[in-house]
Amino acid sequence: MVHVQTQRFYEKYTGAPHEVTVTFGHVSIVSHGWYDVRVDGEFWSNHDSKAQAFEEVVDIIKTNGWSPICPV
């Protein structure tokens, strides 16, 4: 796995941190590779393209109401 990006986000009212990580899986003869999205080290989803992975990150942030700036 190749590390693509890790970002830390915070809950708006408590300031509790969360890390969202995107990694790229290896390319082989039968597969062109994939992007894994992990939240706090736990597998969340995988995608065929980098754009889809980053759209998933945006959805995670919006759904949970997280902020890139610690409010506390």
mmCIF file of C-alpha atoms in Angstrom:
data_model
loop_
_atom_site.group_PDB
_atom_site.id
_atom_site.type_symbol
_atom_site.label_atom_id
_atom_site.label_comp_id
_atom_site.label_asym_id
_atom_site.label_seq_id
_atom_site.Cartn_x
_atom_site.Cartn_y
_atom_site.Cartn_z
ATOM 1 C CA MET A 1 0.000 0.000 0.000
ATOM 2 C CA VAL A 2 1.165 3.487 -0.871
ATOM 3 C CA HIS A 3 0.178 6.357 1.423
ATOM 4 C CA VAL A 4 -1.675 9.073 -0.518
ATOM 5 C CA GLN A 5 -2.983 11.434 2.169
ATOM 6 C CA THR A 6 -3.864 11.662 5.848
ATOM 7 C CA GLN A 7 -5.939 14.500 7.244
ATOM 8 C CA ARG A 8 -7.075 15.203 10.772
ATOM 9 C CA PHE A 9 -10.586 16.489 11.398
ATOM 10 C CA TYR A 10 -12.305 17.500 14.629
ATOM 11 C CA GLU A 11 -15.783 17.185 16.042
ATOM 12 C CA LYS A 12 -17.314 20.646 16.161
ATOM 13 C CA TYR A 13 -18.437 20.670 19.787
ATOM 14 C CA THR A 14 -16.001 18.399 21.604
ATOM 15 C CA GLY A 15 -12.855 18.878 19.546
ATOM 16 C CA ALA A 16 -12.276 15.102 19.447
ATOM 17 C CA PRO A 17 -9.807 14.346 16.616
ATOM 18 C CA HIS A 18 -10.347 11.881 13.769
ATOM 19 C CA GLU A 19 -7.868 10.843 11.066
ATOM 20 C CA VAL A 20 -9.017 10.071 7.536
ATOM 21 C CA THR A 21 -6.402 8.255 5.440
ATOM 22 C CA VAL A 22 -6.352 7.410 1.739
ATOM 23 C CA THR A 23 -3.950 4.713 0.483
ATOM 24 C CA PHE A 24 -3.377 3.171 -2.942
ATOM 25 C CA GLY A 25 -3.332 -0.612 -3.370
ATOM 26 C CA HIS A 26 -0.796 -2.303 -5.615
ATOM 27 C CA VAL A 27 -1.242 -2.853 -9.333
ATOM 28 C CA SER A 28 -1.126 -6.407 -10.682
ATOM 29 C CA ILE A 29 -1.916 -8.262 -13.898
ATOM 30 C CA VAL A 30 -5.536 -8.827 -12.862
ATOM 31 C CA SER A 31 -6.128 -5.502 -11.104
ATOM 32 C CA HIS A 32 -5.385 -1.875 -11.900
ATOM 33 C CA GLY A 33 -5.231 -0.952 -8.229
ATOM 34 C CA TRP A 34 -7.638 0.639 -5.795
ATOM 35 C CA TYR A 35 -7.853 3.379 -3.203
ATOM 36 C CA ASP A 36 -8.729 2.533 0.401
ATOM 37 C CA VAL A 37 -10.333 5.064 2.739
ATOM 38 C CA ARG A 38 -9.781 4.537 6.465
ATOM 39 C CA VAL A 39 -11.220 6.485 9.392
ATOM 40 C CA ASP A 40 -9.269 6.316 12.654
ATOM 41 C CA GLY A 41 -7.378 3.286 11.315
ATOM 42 C CA GLU A 42 -10.542 1.321 10.533
ATOM 43 C CA PHE A 43 -11.408 0.337 6.949
ATOM 44 C CA TRP A 44 -14.228 2.499 5.578
ATOM 45 C CA SER A 45 -14.413 1.864 1.806
ATOM 46 C CA ASN A 46 -12.416 1.275 -1.368
ATOM 47 C CA HIS A 47 -12.670 2.940 -4.778
ATOM 48 C CA ASP A 48 -11.422 2.543 -8.331
ATOM 49 C CA SER A 49 -10.191 6.132 -8.675
ATOM 50 C CA LYS A 50 -8.542 8.803 -6.568
ATOM 51 C CA ALA A 51 -11.420 11.195 -7.320
ATOM 52 C CA GLN A 52 -13.973 8.725 -5.944
ATOM 53 C CA ALA A 53 -11.875 8.249 -2.796
ATOM 54 C CA PHE A 54 -11.680 11.986 -2.177
ATOM 55 C CA GLU A 55 -15.431 12.367 -2.788
ATOM 56 C CA GLU A 56 -15.923 9.734 -0.076
ATOM 57 C CA VAL A 57 -13.711 11.768 2.291
ATOM 58 C CA VAL A 58 -15.875 14.847 1.648
ATOM 59 C CA ASP A 59 -19.027 12.798 2.333
ATOM 60 C CA ILE A 60 -17.559 11.496 5.617
ATOM 61 C CA ILE A 61 -16.729 15.038 6.759
ATOM 62 C CA LYS A 62 -20.151 16.428 5.840
ATOM 63 C CA THR A 63 -22.109 13.500 7.303
ATOM 64 C CA ASN A 64 -20.305 13.660 10.639
ATOM 65 C CA GLY A 65 -20.147 17.473 10.774
ATOM 66 C CA TRP A 66 -16.371 17.491 11.274
ATOM 67 C CA SER A 67 -14.131 20.525 10.834
ATOM 68 C CA PRO A 68 -10.482 20.786 9.741
ATOM 69 C CA ILE A 69 -9.982 23.384 12.499
ATOM 70 C CA CYS A 70 -10.123 22.387 16.152
ATOM 71 C CA PRO A 71 -12.860 24.521 17.737
ATOM 72 C CA VAL A 72 -11.765 24.025 21.324
#
